[in-house]
Coordinates of C-alpha atoms and ligand atoms in Angstrom, one line a residue:
X1 CA 189.8 -2.3 -169.2
X2 CA 191.3 -2.3 -166.0
X3 CA 192.8 1.4 -165.5
X4 CA 196.1 1.5 -167.1
X5 CA 199.2 1.7 -163.9
X6 CA 202.4 1.8 -163.4
X7 CA 203.8 -0.4 -161.3
X8 CA 207.1 -2.8 -161.4
X9 CA 205.9 -4.9 -164.6
X10 CA 203.3 -2.5 -166.2
X11 CA 204.2 1.2 -167.8
X12 CA 202.4 4.0 -168.2
X13 CA 202.5 7.0 -170.3
X14 CA 200.4 9.9 -170.2
X15 CA 201.2 11.5 -174.2
X16 CA 198.1 14.6 -173.1
X17 CA 199.4 18.0 -173.5
X18 CA 199.6 20.4 -176.2
X19 CA 198.6 18.4 -179.9
X20 CA 198.3 19.6 -183.2
X21 CA 194.6 20.0 -184.9
X22 CA 192.8 20.5 -187.4
X23 CA 189.6 20.8 -188.4
X24 CA 188.2 18.2 -191.3
X25 CA 184.8 19.2 -192.9
X26 CA 185.2 18.3 -195.9
X27 CA 187.2 14.7 -195.1
X28 CA 189.4 14.2 -196.8
X29 CA 192.2 13.9 -194.1
X30 CA 193.4 11.0 -194.6
X31 CA 193.4 10.4 -198.6
X32 CA 195.9 13.2 -197.5
X33 CA 198.3 11.9 -195.3
X34 CA 197.1 13.6 -192.5
X35 CA 197.9 11.0 -190.0
X36 CA 201.6 11.8 -190.7
X37 CA 201.5 15.6 -189.5
X38 CA 199.5 18.8 -189.9
X39 CA 200.1 21.8 -192.0
X40 CA 198.8 25.2 -190.8
X41 CA 198.3 23.2 -187.5
X42 CA 196.3 25.2 -184.3
X43 CA 197.8 23.7 -180.8
X44 CA 195.2 22.5 -178.4
X45 CA 195.3 21.3 -175.6
X46 CA 194.3 17.6 -174.3
X47 CA 192.4 16.6 -172.5
X48 CA 189.4 19.3 -173.6
X49 CA 186.8 19.6 -175.8
X50 CA 187.5 21.8 -179.1
X51 CA 184.2 24.2 -179.1
X52 CA 185.4 26.6 -176.8
X53 CA 189.2 26.7 -176.8
X54 CA 188.6 29.0 -180.1
X55 CA 185.8 31.0 -181.0
X56 CA 185.1 29.5 -184.5
X57 CA 185.3 26.2 -183.3
X58 CA 182.3 26.6 -181.2
X59 CA 179.4 25.5 -183.3
X60 CA 181.5 22.9 -185.0
X61 CA 180.9 19.0 -184.6
X62 CA 182.1 17.6 -188.0
X63 CA 185.2 15.4 -188.6
X64 CA 189.6 16.8 -186.9
X65 CA 192.1 15.7 -185.8
X66 CA 194.6 15.6 -183.9
X67 CA 198.3 15.0 -184.1
X68 CA 201.2 14.3 -181.4
X69 CA 205.3 13.6 -181.8
X70 CA 206.7 10.9 -179.3
X71 CA 209.5 8.6 -178.5
X72 CA 208.3 4.7 -176.8
X73 CA 210.8 4.1 -174.3
X74 CA 213.7 2.0 -175.0
X75 CA 213.3 0.0 -172.2
X76 CA 209.5 -0.9 -172.9
X77 CA 210.6 -3.4 -176.0
X78 CA 209.7 -6.8 -175.6
X79 CA 206.5 -5.4 -174.0
X80 CA 203.0 -5.7 -175.5
X81 CA 202.2 -1.9 -175.8
X82 CA 198.3 -0.5 -176.2
X83 CA 197.0 3.1 -177.1
X84 CA 194.4 4.3 -174.8
X85 CA 192.3 7.3 -174.7
X86 CA 189.7 7.6 -172.0
X87 CA 186.6 9.0 -173.9
X88 CA 186.3 10.9 -177.5
X89 CA 183.2 12.4 -178.2
X90 CA 181.5 11.0 -180.6
X91 CA 183.4 9.3 -182.6
X92 CA 187.7 8.0 -182.4
X93 CA 190.2 6.6 -185.0
X94 CA 193.6 5.8 -184.1
X95 CA 196.5 5.6 -186.7
X96 CA 200.3 5.3 -185.5
X97 CA 202.7 6.2 -188.0
X98 CA 200.3 6.1 -190.2
X99 CA 198.8 2.9 -190.3
X100 CA 195.0 2.9 -188.6
X101 CA 194.8 0.9 -185.7
X102 CA 191.2 1.4 -184.7
X103 CA 188.1 3.4 -184.3
X104 CA 185.8 3.6 -181.7
X105 CA 182.5 4.7 -181.6
X106 CA 180.7 6.3 -178.4
X107 CA 181.8 9.1 -176.4
X108 CA 182.6 9.4 -172.5
X109 CA 184.1 6.1 -172.5
X110 CA 187.6 4.4 -172.4
X111 CA 189.3 2.2 -175.5
X112 CA 192.8 0.8 -176.4
X113 CA 194.2 -0.6 -179.3
X114 CA 197.1 -2.6 -179.4
X115 CA 199.9 -0.9 -181.1
X116 CA 203.4 -2.8 -180.4
X117 CA 203.9 -3.7 -184.4
X118 CA 203.2 -0.1 -185.0
X119 CA 206.0 1.1 -183.0
X120 CA 209.2 2.6 -184.1
X121 CA 212.1 2.0 -181.3
X122 CA 214.6 4.3 -181.1
X123 CA 212.4 7.4 -183.3
X124 CA 210.0 10.1 -183.6
X125 CA 206.7 8.3 -183.4
X126 CA 203.1 10.0 -185.0
X127 CA 200.4 9.4 -183.4
X128 CA 197.0 10.8 -185.1
X129 CA 193.4 10.4 -183.5
X130 CA 190.4 11.6 -185.6
X131 CA 187.6 12.6 -183.8
X132 CA 183.9 13.6 -185.2
X133 CA 181.1 14.4 -183.3
X134 CA 178.4 14.5 -186.5
X135 CA 174.5 14.2 -184.4
X136 CA 172.4 11.4 -186.0
X137 CA 169.4 9.7 -185.5
X138 CA 171.1 6.4 -185.4
X139 CA 173.3 7.6 -182.4
X140 CA 173.2 7.3 -178.6
X141 CA 172.3 10.0 -177.8
X142 CA 170.9 11.3 -180.4
X143 CA 170.4 14.1 -182.6
X144 CA 168.9 16.1 -185.8
X145 CA 166.0 14.4 -185.3
X146 CA 162.8 15.7 -187.5
X147 CA 161.9 19.0 -186.4
X148 CA 158.9 17.5 -184.1
X149 CA 160.5 14.7 -182.2
X150 CA 162.8 18.0 -180.4
X151 CA 160.3 18.8 -178.3
X152 CA 161.7 22.6 -176.4
X153 CA 164.9 22.2 -177.4
X154 CA 164.9 23.7 -180.4
X155 CA 168.8 25.0 -181.0
X156 CA 171.2 24.8 -182.7
X157 CA 173.3 22.3 -182.8
X158 CA 170.0 20.0 -183.7
X159 CA 170.8 17.7 -180.4
X160 CA 168.0 15.5 -178.5
X161 CA 169.4 16.8 -174.7
X162 CA 169.9 19.4 -173.4
X163 CA 173.4 20.0 -172.7
X164 CA 175.7 21.3 -175.0
X165 CA 177.3 18.7 -177.1
X166 CA 181.2 19.2 -176.5
X167 CA 183.5 17.7 -179.1
X168 CA 186.8 16.1 -178.9
X169 CA 189.3 14.7 -176.6
X170 CA 187.8 14.7 -173.3
X171 CA 190.3 12.4 -171.0
X172 CA 193.8 11.5 -171.3
X173 CA 195.5 9.6 -174.1
X174 CA 197.9 7.1 -172.7
X175 CA 200.4 4.4 -173.7
X176 CA 200.5 1.7 -171.5
X177 CA 202.2 -1.7 -171.6
X178 CA 201.3 -5.3 -170.4
X179 CA 203.6 -8.5 -170.1
X180 CA 203.4 -11.2 -172.9
X181 CA 200.9 -13.4 -171.0
X182 CA 198.8 -10.6 -168.4
X183 CA 196.1 -9.9 -166.0
X184 CA 192.9 -8.8 -168.7
X185 CA 190.6 -8.1 -165.8
X186 CA 189.5 -8.1 -162.5
X187 CA 186.4 -8.5 -160.8
X188 CA 185.7 -8.3 -157.5
X189 CA 182.7 -8.3 -154.6
X190 CA 181.9 -8.2 -151.6
X191 CA 180.0 -9.5 -149.0
X192 CA 179.1 -8.5 -145.2
X193 CA 178.1 -11.4 -142.8
X194 CA 176.0 -9.5 -140.0
X195 CA 177.1 -5.6 -140.4
X196 CA 175.2 -3.8 -137.6
X197 CA 175.3 0.2 -136.7
X198 CA 178.8 -1.0 -136.3
X199 CA 181.5 0.4 -138.9
X200 CA 183.5 -3.1 -138.8
X201 CA 182.0 -6.1 -139.4
X202 CA 182.9 -9.9 -141.7
X203 CA 184.0 -9.1 -144.7
X204 CA 184.7 -11.8 -147.7
X205 CA 186.2 -10.4 -150.5
X206 CA 185.9 -12.3 -154.0
X207 CA 187.8 -11.8 -156.6
X208 CA 187.9 -13.2 -160.2
X209 CA 190.6 -13.2 -162.4
X210 CA 191.5 -13.9 -165.5
X211 CA 194.3 -13.9 -168.1
X212 CA 194.4 -13.1 -171.6
X213 CA 195.1 -16.6 -172.7
X214 CA 193.7 -19.7 -171.1
X215 CA 197.6 -20.5 -169.7
X216 CA 196.6 -22.4 -166.6
X217 CA 199.4 -21.9 -163.3
X218 CA 200.1 -20.7 -160.0
X219 CA 199.1 -16.7 -158.7
X220 CA 198.6 -15.1 -155.7
X221 CA 196.2 -11.9 -154.3
X222 CA 196.6 -9.6 -151.2
X223 CA 194.2 -7.3 -149.5
X224 CA 196.3 -4.8 -147.5
X225 CA 194.6 -2.0 -145.0
X226 CA 196.4 -0.6 -142.4
X227 CA 196.3 -4.0 -139.6
X228 CA 195.5 -6.6 -142.5
X229 CA 197.2 -8.7 -144.1
X230 CA 195.7 -11.4 -146.3
X231 CA 196.8 -13.3 -148.8
X232 CA 195.4 -16.6 -151.1
X233 CA 197.1 -18.1 -153.5
X234 CA 195.4 -18.3 -157.3
X235 CA 194.9 -21.4 -159.3
X236 CA 195.0 -20.6 -163.2
X237 CA 192.5 -23.3 -165.2
X238 CA 192.2 -21.9 -168.7
X239 CA 193.2 -18.6 -167.9
X240 CA 190.6 -18.2 -165.0
X241 CA 191.2 -17.9 -161.5
X242 CA 189.4 -17.2 -158.3
X243 CA 189.4 -17.0 -154.4
X244 CA 187.5 -15.7 -151.9
X245 CA 189.2 -13.8 -148.7
X246 CA 188.1 -13.3 -145.5
X247 CA 188.5 -10.4 -143.2
X248 CA 187.5 -10.5 -139.9
X249 CA 186.5 -7.3 -138.1
X250 CA 186.7 -5.7 -141.5
X251 CA 186.1 -2.1 -141.9
X252 CA 183.4 -1.4 -144.1
X253 CA 183.5 1.5 -147.1
X254 CA 180.9 3.8 -146.4
X255 CA 179.3 7.4 -147.2
X256 CA 181.0 8.5 -143.6
X257 CA 184.0 6.7 -143.5
X258 CA 185.3 5.4 -146.8
X259 CA 187.8 2.8 -146.1
X260 CA 190.0 1.8 -148.6
X261 CA 191.9 -2.2 -149.0
X262 CA 194.9 -2.5 -151.4
X263 CA 194.1 -5.4 -153.3
X264 CA 197.7 -6.8 -155.6
X265 CA 196.9 -9.3 -157.6
X266 CA 200.3 -11.1 -158.9
X267 CA 200.5 -13.9 -161.8
X268 CA 203.9 -15.4 -163.1
X269 CA 204.6 -12.2 -165.2
X270 CA 202.4 -9.5 -164.3
X271 CA 201.0 -7.8 -161.3
X272 CA 197.9 -5.5 -160.7
X273 CA 197.3 -3.3 -158.0
X274 CA 192.9 -1.6 -156.9
X275 CA 191.5 -0.3 -154.1
X276 CA 188.3 -2.6 -152.5
X277 CA 186.0 -0.9 -150.0
X278 CA 184.1 -3.7 -148.5
X279 CA 180.6 -2.8 -148.4
X280 CA 177.1 -4.0 -149.6
X281 CA 174.2 -2.2 -151.6
X282 CA 170.4 -3.9 -152.0
X283 CA 167.0 -2.9 -152.3
X284 CA 164.3 -3.9 -149.6
X285 CA 161.5 -3.4 -148.1
X286 CA 161.5 0.3 -149.8
X287 CA 164.9 1.3 -149.0
X288 CA 168.6 1.6 -150.3
X289 CA 170.6 -0.7 -147.5
X290 CA 174.3 0.4 -147.7
X291 CA 175.9 -2.3 -145.2
X292 CA 172.5 -4.1 -144.4
X293 CA 171.7 -0.2 -143.3
X294 CA 169.2 1.9 -144.2
X295 CA 170.8 5.4 -146.6
X296 CA 169.6 8.3 -148.4
X297 CA 170.8 9.4 -151.5
X298 CA 171.8 13.7 -151.2
X299 CA 173.5 15.5 -153.5
X300 CA 172.8 16.5 -157.6
X301 CA 172.4 15.6 -160.9
X302 CA 175.8 17.7 -162.6
X303 CA 177.6 17.9 -165.6
X304 CA 181.0 17.5 -166.7
X305 CA 181.6 21.2 -167.8
X306 CA 183.2 24.6 -167.2
X307 CA 184.7 27.4 -168.8
X308 CA 187.6 26.5 -171.4
X309 CA 187.6 23.0 -170.6
X310 CA 184.2 21.8 -171.8
X311 CA 184.0 18.6 -170.8
X312 CA 187.6 17.9 -170.6
X313 CA 188.9 17.0 -167.4
X314 CA 190.0 19.1 -165.0
X315 CA 191.2 17.9 -162.0
X316 CA 191.3 21.2 -160.3
X317 CA 187.9 21.7 -160.8
X318 CA 187.2 18.3 -159.2
X319 CA 188.6 18.7 -155.7
X320 CA 186.7 22.1 -156.0
X321 CA 183.4 20.3 -156.6
X322 CA 184.0 17.5 -154.3
X323 CA 184.4 20.0 -151.6
X324 CA 181.4 22.2 -152.4
X325 CA 179.2 18.9 -152.4
X326 CA 181.0 18.6 -149.1
X327 CA 179.8 21.8 -147.7
X328 CA 176.1 21.0 -148.5
X329 CA 175.8 17.8 -147.2
X330 CA 175.8 16.2 -150.1
X331 CA 176.5 12.5 -150.1
X332 CA 175.5 11.4 -153.2
X333 CA 175.3 12.3 -157.5
X334 CA 174.5 10.7 -160.8
X335 CA 177.2 10.9 -163.8
X336 CA 173.8 12.9 -165.6
X337 CA 174.4 12.4 -168.4
X338 CA 176.7 10.0 -169.2
X339 CA 180.3 7.7 -167.9
X340 CA 182.2 10.8 -165.9
X341 CA 186.5 10.3 -165.8
X342 CA 187.6 7.3 -164.1
X343 CA 189.7 9.5 -162.1
X344 CA 186.4 11.3 -161.1
X345 CA 185.6 7.7 -160.0
X346 CA 188.2 7.1 -158.4
X347 CA 188.0 10.0 -155.8
X348 CA 184.5 8.8 -155.2
X349 CA 185.7 5.7 -153.9
X350 CA 188.2 8.0 -151.9
X351 CA 185.4 10.2 -150.7
X352 CA 182.8 8.4 -150.0
X353 CA 179.9 9.8 -152.7
X354 CA 177.1 7.0 -153.6
X355 CA 177.4 7.5 -157.6
X356 CA 174.6 6.3 -159.6
X357 CA 176.0 5.8 -162.8
X358 CA 174.6 6.3 -166.3
X359 CA 175.5 5.8 -169.9
X360 CA 175.3 8.1 -172.1
X361 CA 171.8 6.7 -173.2
X362 CA 170.2 10.6 -172.6
X363 CA 166.3 11.2 -174.3
X364 CA 165.9 8.0 -176.4
X365 CA 163.3 8.8 -179.0
X366 CA 161.7 5.3 -178.7
X367 CA 158.8 6.2 -180.9
X368 CA 161.0 6.3 -184.2
X369 CA 161.2 2.6 -183.9
X370 CA 163.7 3.7 -187.3
X371 CA 166.6 4.2 -185.5
X372 CA 166.2 1.9 -182.5
X373 CA 167.9 -0.9 -183.9
X374 CA 170.8 0.7 -183.9
X375 CA 170.3 2.4 -181.0
X376 CA 170.0 -0.7 -178.8
X377 CA 173.1 -2.0 -180.4
X378 CA 174.8 1.0 -179.1
X379 CA 173.2 1.3 -175.3
X380 CA 174.0 -2.3 -175.0
X381 CA 177.4 -1.9 -176.3
X382 CA 177.8 1.3 -173.7
X383 CA 176.1 -1.0 -170.6
X384 CA 179.0 -3.4 -171.1
X385 CA 181.4 -0.9 -170.9
X386 CA 180.3 1.3 -168.1
X387 CA 180.0 -2.1 -166.4
X388 CA 183.7 -3.5 -167.0
X389 CA 184.7 0.4 -166.6
X390 CA 183.8 1.0 -163.3
X391 CA 182.4 -2.4 -161.5
X392 CA 185.2 -2.5 -159.0
X393 CA 184.2 0.9 -157.5
X394 CA 182.1 0.8 -154.1
X395 CA 181.0 4.0 -155.3
X396 CA 178.9 2.7 -157.3
X397 CA 175.9 1.8 -155.7
X398 CA 173.4 1.8 -158.9
X399 CA 173.6 1.4 -163.1
X400 CA 171.1 4.0 -164.9
X401 CA 170.6 3.0 -168.5
X402 CA 168.6 5.9 -169.3
X403 CA 167.7 9.6 -168.3
X404 CA 164.1 10.4 -169.6
X405 CA 163.4 8.0 -172.6
X406 CA 160.5 10.1 -174.3
X407 CA 157.6 8.1 -175.4
X408 CA 155.5 8.5 -178.2
X409 CA 154.0 12.3 -179.1
X410 CA 155.6 13.7 -175.8
X411 CA 153.5 16.1 -174.0
X412 CA 154.9 16.7 -170.4
X413 CA 152.3 15.2 -168.1
X414 CA 150.9 13.6 -165.1
X415 CA 152.5 10.0 -163.8
X416 CA 151.4 7.5 -166.7
X417 CA 149.6 10.4 -168.6
X418 CA 151.1 8.2 -171.6
X419 CA 149.2 4.6 -172.1
X420 CA 150.9 2.2 -172.0
X421 CA 149.6 1.1 -175.7
X422 CA 150.8 0.1 -178.5
X423 CA 153.2 2.9 -179.7
X424 CA 154.9 2.4 -176.2
X425 CA 155.6 -1.5 -175.8
X426 CA 158.0 -1.4 -178.3
X427 CA 159.9 1.4 -176.5
X428 CA 159.5 -1.3 -173.2
X429 CA 161.2 -4.1 -174.6
X430 CA 163.6 -1.7 -175.6
X431 CA 164.6 -0.7 -171.9
X432 CA 163.4 -3.9 -170.8
X433 CA 166.6 -5.5 -172.5
X434 CA 168.8 -2.6 -171.5
X435 CA 167.4 -3.4 -167.5
X436 CA 168.3 -7.5 -168.5
X437 CA 171.6 -6.4 -169.4
X438 CA 172.8 -4.4 -166.9
X439 CA 171.2 -7.3 -164.2
X440 CA 173.4 -10.0 -165.7
X441 CA 176.0 -8.1 -166.4
X442 CA 176.1 -7.2 -162.5
X443 CA 174.1 -9.3 -160.6
X444 CA 175.3 -7.5 -157.4
X445 CA 173.6 -3.9 -158.1
X446 CA 170.3 -2.1 -158.3
X447 CA 169.3 -1.4 -161.7
X448 CA 167.3 1.4 -163.2
X449 CA 165.8 4.0 -165.8
X450 CA 165.2 8.0 -164.7
X451 CA 161.8 8.4 -165.9
X452 CA 160.3 11.6 -167.6
X453 CA 157.1 13.1 -166.1
X454 CA 154.0 10.8 -167.8
X455 CA 156.4 8.2 -168.8
X456 CA 154.0 4.5 -169.1
X457 CA 154.0 3.3 -165.9
X458 CA 154.8 -0.3 -167.4
X459 CA 158.2 1.3 -168.6
X460 CA 159.0 1.9 -164.7
X461 CA 158.2 -2.4 -163.9
X462 CA 161.9 -3.9 -164.5
X463 CA 163.6 -0.9 -161.9
X464 CA 164.9 -1.6 -158.9
X465 CA 164.6 2.0 -157.9
X466 CA 161.5 4.3 -158.8
X467 CA 163.7 7.6 -160.3
X468 CA 161.8 10.1 -161.0
X469 CA 163.1 13.4 -162.9
X470 CA 159.9 16.6 -161.9
X471 CA 159.3 19.9 -162.7
X472 CA 156.3 20.2 -160.6
X473 CA 156.7 24.4 -159.8
X474 CA 158.6 24.6 -163.3
X475 CA 157.7 23.4 -166.5
X476 CA 154.4 22.9 -164.8
X477 CA 152.4 24.6 -162.5
X478 CA 155.7 27.6 -162.8
X479 CA 155.3 30.3 -159.7
X480 CA 153.1 28.2 -158.1
X481 CA 154.7 26.1 -155.1
X482 CA 151.9 25.8 -152.6
X483 CA 150.2 23.7 -155.9
X484 CA 153.5 22.3 -156.9
X485 CA 154.0 20.6 -153.4
X486 CA 150.4 19.1 -153.3
X487 CA 151.0 17.2 -156.7
X488 CA 154.1 16.3 -155.6
X489 CA 152.9 14.1 -152.7
X490 CA 150.1 12.9 -154.6
X491 CA 152.2 11.9 -157.2
X492 CA 154.9 10.3 -154.5
X493 CA 152.3 8.7 -152.6
X494 CA 150.4 7.4 -156.1
X495 CA 154.2 5.9 -157.3
X496 CA 154.9 4.0 -153.5
X497 CA 151.1 2.5 -154.1
X498 CA 151.6 1.6 -157.2
X499 CA 155.1 -0.1 -157.0
X500 CA 156.4 -0.1 -153.2
X501 CA 160.4 0.2 -154.2
X502 CA 162.2 3.5 -153.3
X503 CA 162.0 6.3 -155.5
X504 CA 164.7 8.6 -155.5
X505 CA 163.7 12.1 -157.1
X506 CA 167.1 12.3 -159.7
X507 CA 166.0 15.8 -161.0
X508 CA 163.8 19.0 -159.4
X509 CA 164.6 22.7 -160.1
X510 CA 164.6 26.0 -161.2
X511 CA 166.2 28.1 -163.6
X512 CA 167.8 30.9 -161.5
X513 CA 170.4 34.3 -162.7
X514 CA 172.9 34.4 -159.8
X515 CA 171.9 38.2 -158.2
X516 CA 168.5 38.3 -159.6
X517 CA 166.1 38.6 -156.3
X518 CA 162.4 39.5 -155.7
X519 CA 160.5 40.1 -152.8
X520 CA 158.1 38.3 -153.8
X521 CA 160.5 35.8 -155.4
X522 CA 159.1 35.4 -158.6
X523 CA 160.7 32.1 -160.7
X524 CA 164.3 32.4 -162.3
X525 CA 165.1 35.1 -158.4
X526 CA 167.4 32.9 -156.3
X527 CA 164.6 33.5 -153.7
X528 CA 162.2 31.4 -155.7
X529 CA 165.0 28.1 -156.2
X530 CA 165.2 27.9 -152.6
X531 CA 161.8 28.3 -151.5
X532 CA 161.6 25.6 -154.9
X533 CA 164.0 23.7 -153.2
X534 CA 163.2 23.7 -149.1
X535 CA 159.9 22.6 -150.3
X536 CA 160.4 19.6 -152.3
X537 CA 163.6 19.0 -148.9
X538 CA 160.4 19.5 -146.8
X539 CA 158.6 16.7 -148.8
X540 CA 160.8 14.3 -149.1
X541 CA 161.3 14.5 -145.8
X542 CA 158.2 13.6 -145.3
X543 CA 158.6 9.9 -146.5
X544 CA 160.5 7.2 -145.8
X545 CA 160.3 5.6 -148.7
X546 CA 161.8 8.8 -150.6
X547 CA 165.5 7.3 -151.0
X548 CA 167.2 10.2 -152.2
X549 CA 166.6 13.8 -153.6
X550 CA 169.0 15.1 -156.5
X551 CA 169.1 18.7 -157.2
X552 CA 168.5 19.1 -160.7
X553 CA 171.9 20.9 -160.8
X554 CA 175.3 21.1 -159.2
X555 CA 176.3 24.1 -160.9
X556 CA 175.1 26.0 -164.2
X557 CA 176.2 24.6 -167.2
X558 CA 176.3 25.1 -171.3
X559 CA 173.4 23.8 -173.0
X560 CA 172.2 24.5 -176.8
X561 CA 171.5 28.7 -177.2
X562 CA 167.7 29.0 -177.7
X563 CA 164.9 30.4 -176.5
X564 CA 164.7 28.5 -173.3
X565 CA 168.4 28.9 -172.4
X566 CA 169.7 32.3 -171.4
X567 CA 172.5 32.6 -172.7
X568 CA 173.4 29.8 -173.3
X569 CA 172.8 28.3 -170.4
X570 CA 171.0 26.2 -168.1
X571 CA 171.0 28.2 -164.8
X572 CA 169.4 25.5 -162.7
X573 CA 172.9 25.2 -160.7
X574 CA 172.7 25.7 -157.0
X575 CA 176.3 27.1 -157.9
X576 CA 177.2 28.9 -161.2
X577 CA 179.2 27.9 -163.6
X578 CA 182.2 29.6 -161.7
X579 CA 180.9 27.7 -158.6
X580 CA 179.9 30.8 -156.8
X581 CA 177.1 29.7 -154.4
X582 CA 173.5 30.7 -155.0
X583 CA 170.9 31.1 -152.0
X584 CA 169.5 28.0 -152.9
X585 CA 173.1 26.3 -152.0
X586 CA 173.0 27.6 -148.6
X587 CA 169.4 25.9 -148.1
X588 CA 170.7 22.3 -149.2
X589 CA 173.3 23.3 -146.9
X590 CA 171.0 23.6 -143.6
X591 CA 168.7 20.2 -144.8
X592 CA 171.6 18.6 -145.1
X593 CA 174.4 18.9 -142.7
X594 CA 171.5 18.7 -140.6
X595 CA 170.3 15.4 -141.3
X596 CA 173.0 13.1 -142.7
X597 CA 175.2 13.4 -139.6
Ligands
GCB601 C1 165.6 16.9 -167.4 C2 166.5 16.3 -168.0 C3 168.0 17.5 -168.2 C4 167.4 18.5 -168.1 C5 166.3 18.8 -167.0 C6 166.1 20.5 -167.8 O1 164.2 16.7 -167.3 O2 166.5 15.1 -167.5 O3 169.0 17.1 -168.9 O4 168.3 19.6 -168.4 O5 165.2 18.7 -167.0 O6 166.4 21.7 -167.2 O7 165.4 21.1 -168.7

């Protein structure tokens, strides 16, 4: 799943913009020819969620149609043409000139269908995409579970998770071409020999190239940096070729110096270029090692979320968020709770952010065994698609294959308070299958599952890094930071004693209404959030095995309106939804600009 690029042999045309749009609550569109045009359509922005663009669409998650009329450039004749959707939440079906060309299930990941044979050259073409985001127990993520399984998120729409289930075409829609025989996939793995405290070391860039056909023949790969140009020959046998490029005195990629090389693969008919960072990531002796040296992941859990655009790609916001994260001194975040845009992953490479890359498996209700087979199939597909999409990003340092899978009869508790009993054994098998899949597809990166308070201990066994979400001082021991600190220390030490693996607190946070103050600082005030964050960072600083602290959340975000979510927002952001800092953001800056430089 290579990102579409424009170069001398490949073409790319972004057909995002304002499209025609029409909800289809009764599912009559296909039979009535909506794929060939909509009557009484309204304009809608692509990329963007539909829910905040029109008031009446806020709660609408059913089927809807997008239509756009386009010309395919005449010069593309003879090439193979694909239509690619960056993300459709949740089920997307593509039609070209009335012909259904394919359907894809699962949001937040790209899909492409070949449309060469359906194109009308020198005439207008009608592209239609129907999207539907119904919440169902057999989907990932799930919704409309039996009420007892939904815990505290009892609002409408009936999600199992704590963010608004935005719907629509969330990322660019592009047409692209490839030559008849073309490069289908490239895998880059880098090694570093003897990296010490220096920013350079001898590097190896291993490249595997796959063609779309089992062809034999020559090719070439070139790695270019400011002072480097290394080439190697490729010899394709049955469509596959490999090379190892040795880079003496390579400039390494790191969060502090994210140096990128240009890698170009050339074959008889095709050419593809991508950015490469030479770095290694490993877990050893209770630490995460970047280029052989311990690194701490300081930063956030986040969401793709903003006013009006919802979960739609919003490039100015992306730049702004990176600037704000840098301002706090953060060097990392998790793509909670689904893969973020490809444009964002490219920015992470360039800006030196360490990413925990997560599939959309949030709040899997594993005790609901009837739906587990369908959900397992989807999770495995999502792992495959995510690793195919993001494997070449140096910024991605770990795969997260689930966030807070739920044990049977869930209730917030202490470490291991849900037993490793019969009821939770099926859950363990499910989760182990996800970790096995990630390890098999990518042996170069650690894989993990982000655990909820009280998870059965056996669920953590196969994780390379222990990632836990903890709300001592908020959902439990609310307002009692002294007790919360003790619990946190006790639990962290217990996890370390049990697993001897690095621990990342992937969530800890307190809802905070911007502008609420108090002396003393009670829950919901900016003072309380500032004290809460300080308390957690102080504890982490005394524990070497704590390999990262990621505050929940970077910014306030749209949640499902309920008694838990004032104004429909989760207010645990250290920035507001419009990106103004709360007091806690300054606390982070104090800690992280001191310790991470
Ligand atoms: C969690 C979830 C996250 C929620 C958060 C909260 O544990 O992983 O999605 O938003 O708690 O604020 O309750």
